[in-house]
Amino acid sequence: MRQIPVDTSNATVMVAKTPQPKVKDRRTGEIAIDKDGVTLMTVEVMFSTPDEVEILKLTVPQPGVSEDLTMGTPVALTGLVASAWENEFNGQKRHGIAFRAVAVTSLAAAASKPKAA
């Protein structure tokens, strides 16, 4: 599956929902892990550009998620990519775009640090 890099240089990004473990199977509650055995997290962010605002649901490995992410926290997205997906369930085709990032890092701590003189 092709991964397309997403340019975040002209965007303002804030946490829209507190990060949660990504659920692989809703029926069993099984948590998703990557091929290296690392727990995956779901982070919803408000992605705002001068032309539009969207809520994106990102998949991020747990070590790449800052611990201090709460609703409204400004963040930086490292290694954000988009991938098209398609599946068929009960005879109905579904498709969409999945977003994945290497890390979601809080910018709030950096903004509150005093600047050196």
Short mmCIF file of C-alpha atoms in Angstrom, two decimals:
data_model
loop_
_atom_site.label_atom_id
_atom_site.label_comp_id
_atom_site.label_asym_id
_atom_site.label_seq_id
_atom_site.Cartn_x
_atom_site.Cartn_y
_atom_site.Cartn_z
CA MET A 1 0.00 0.00 0.00
CA ARG A 2 1.43 3.37 -1.00
CA GLN A 3 2.05 5.90 1.76
CA ILE A 4 1.82 9.57 0.84
CA PRO A 5 3.69 12.08 3.05
CA VAL A 6 1.47 14.85 4.44
CA ASP A 7 2.89 18.38 4.60
CA THR A 8 2.12 19.93 8.00
CA SER A 9 4.25 23.08 7.59
CA ASN A 10 1.25 25.34 6.88
CA ALA A 11 -1.10 23.74 9.43
CA THR A 12 -2.08 24.36 13.01
CA VAL A 13 -2.64 21.06 14.80
CA MET A 14 -4.30 20.54 18.20
CA VAL A 15 -5.47 17.49 20.10
CA ALA A 16 -9.22 16.98 19.63
CA LYS A 17 -9.56 13.92 21.89
CA THR A 18 -7.30 12.35 24.52
CA PRO A 19 -5.20 9.51 23.02
CA GLN A 20 -6.62 6.01 23.46
CA PRO A 21 -5.25 2.52 22.72
CA LYS A 22 -6.27 1.47 19.21
CA VAL A 23 -8.80 -1.36 19.28
CA LYS A 24 -8.16 -4.10 16.71
CA ASP A 25 -11.38 -6.05 17.36
CA ARG A 26 -14.37 -4.27 18.91
CA ARG A 27 -16.08 -7.56 19.76
CA THR A 28 -13.20 -8.87 21.87
CA GLY A 29 -11.61 -5.57 22.91
CA GLU A 30 -8.24 -6.72 21.52
CA ILE A 31 -5.73 -3.85 21.37
CA ALA A 32 -3.79 -3.33 18.12
CA ILE A 33 -0.03 -3.81 18.06
CA ASP A 34 2.45 -3.26 15.24
CA LYS A 35 4.80 -5.85 13.73
CA ASP A 36 7.37 -5.10 16.46
CA GLY A 37 4.88 -5.77 19.27
CA VAL A 38 4.42 -2.08 20.15
CA THR A 39 0.94 -0.96 21.25
CA LEU A 40 -0.74 1.39 18.78
CA MET A 41 -2.64 4.47 19.91
CA THR A 42 -5.41 6.48 18.27
CA VAL A 43 -4.98 10.24 18.48
CA GLU A 44 -7.65 12.55 17.07
CA VAL A 45 -6.38 15.98 16.06
CA MET A 46 -7.85 19.16 14.62
CA PHE A 47 -5.83 19.84 11.46
CA SER A 48 -6.34 23.45 10.43
CA THR A 49 -5.00 25.10 7.28
CA PRO A 50 -5.90 28.56 5.97
CA ASP A 51 -8.55 26.95 3.73
CA GLU A 52 -10.17 24.29 5.93
CA VAL A 53 -10.35 22.48 9.24
CA GLU A 54 -10.63 18.69 9.61
CA ILE A 55 -10.58 16.18 12.42
CA LEU A 56 -8.05 13.46 11.60
CA LYS A 57 -7.80 10.15 13.42
CA LEU A 58 -4.14 9.14 13.56
CA THR A 59 -2.52 5.83 14.42
CA VAL A 60 0.68 6.34 16.39
CA PRO A 61 3.00 3.87 18.20
CA GLN A 62 2.60 4.38 21.96
CA PRO A 63 6.24 5.52 22.54
CA GLY A 64 5.63 8.35 20.02
CA VAL A 65 2.72 9.85 21.97
CA SER A 66 3.58 12.61 24.46
CA GLU A 67 2.16 11.86 27.91
CA ASP A 68 0.73 15.35 28.41
CA LEU A 69 -1.72 15.39 25.49
CA THR A 70 -5.13 16.74 26.43
CA MET A 71 -7.90 18.34 24.39
CA GLY A 72 -6.68 21.62 22.89
CA THR A 73 -2.95 20.92 23.29
CA PRO A 74 -1.02 22.25 20.28
CA VAL A 75 1.10 19.46 18.78
CA ALA A 76 3.69 18.67 16.14
CA LEU A 77 3.20 15.63 13.92
CA THR A 78 6.33 13.72 12.93
CA GLY A 79 6.32 11.46 9.88
CA LEU A 80 2.62 11.92 9.02
CA VAL A 81 1.55 9.78 6.05
CA ALA A 82 -1.78 9.01 4.40
CA SER A 83 -2.73 5.62 2.91
CA ALA A 84 -5.83 4.71 0.94
CA TRP A 85 -7.71 1.61 2.14
CA GLU A 86 -10.61 -0.50 0.90
CA ASN A 87 -12.40 -3.55 2.29
CA GLU A 88 -15.58 -5.49 1.82
CA PHE A 89 -17.84 -6.51 4.71
CA ASN A 90 -21.19 -8.26 4.28
CA GLY A 91 -21.14 -7.51 0.58
CA GLN A 92 -20.59 -3.77 1.04
CA LYS A 93 -17.41 -2.10 -0.11
CA ARG A 94 -15.94 0.57 2.12
CA HIS A 95 -12.97 2.81 1.50
CA GLY A 96 -11.17 5.75 3.05
CA ILE A 97 -7.85 7.28 3.99
CA ALA A 98 -5.85 6.14 7.01
CA PHE A 99 -3.39 8.50 8.69
CA ARG A 100 -0.33 7.33 10.58
CA ALA A 101 2.40 9.31 12.35
CA VAL A 102 5.69 8.34 13.95
CA ALA A 103 5.08 10.78 16.81
CA VAL A 104 2.65 13.36 18.20
CA THR A 105 4.56 15.79 20.39
CA SER A 106 3.16 18.51 22.63
CA LEU A 107 4.19 22.06 21.74
CA ALA A 108 2.73 23.44 24.99
CA ALA A 109 5.85 22.66 27.03
CA ALA A 110 8.11 24.34 24.45
CA ALA A 111 5.89 27.43 24.37
CA SER A 112 5.96 27.84 28.16
CA LYS A 113 9.77 27.68 28.47
CA PRO A 114 11.41 31.11 28.89
CA LYS A 115 13.64 32.15 26.01
CA ALA A 116 17.35 32.63 26.63
CA ALA A 117 18.52 36.23 26.60
#
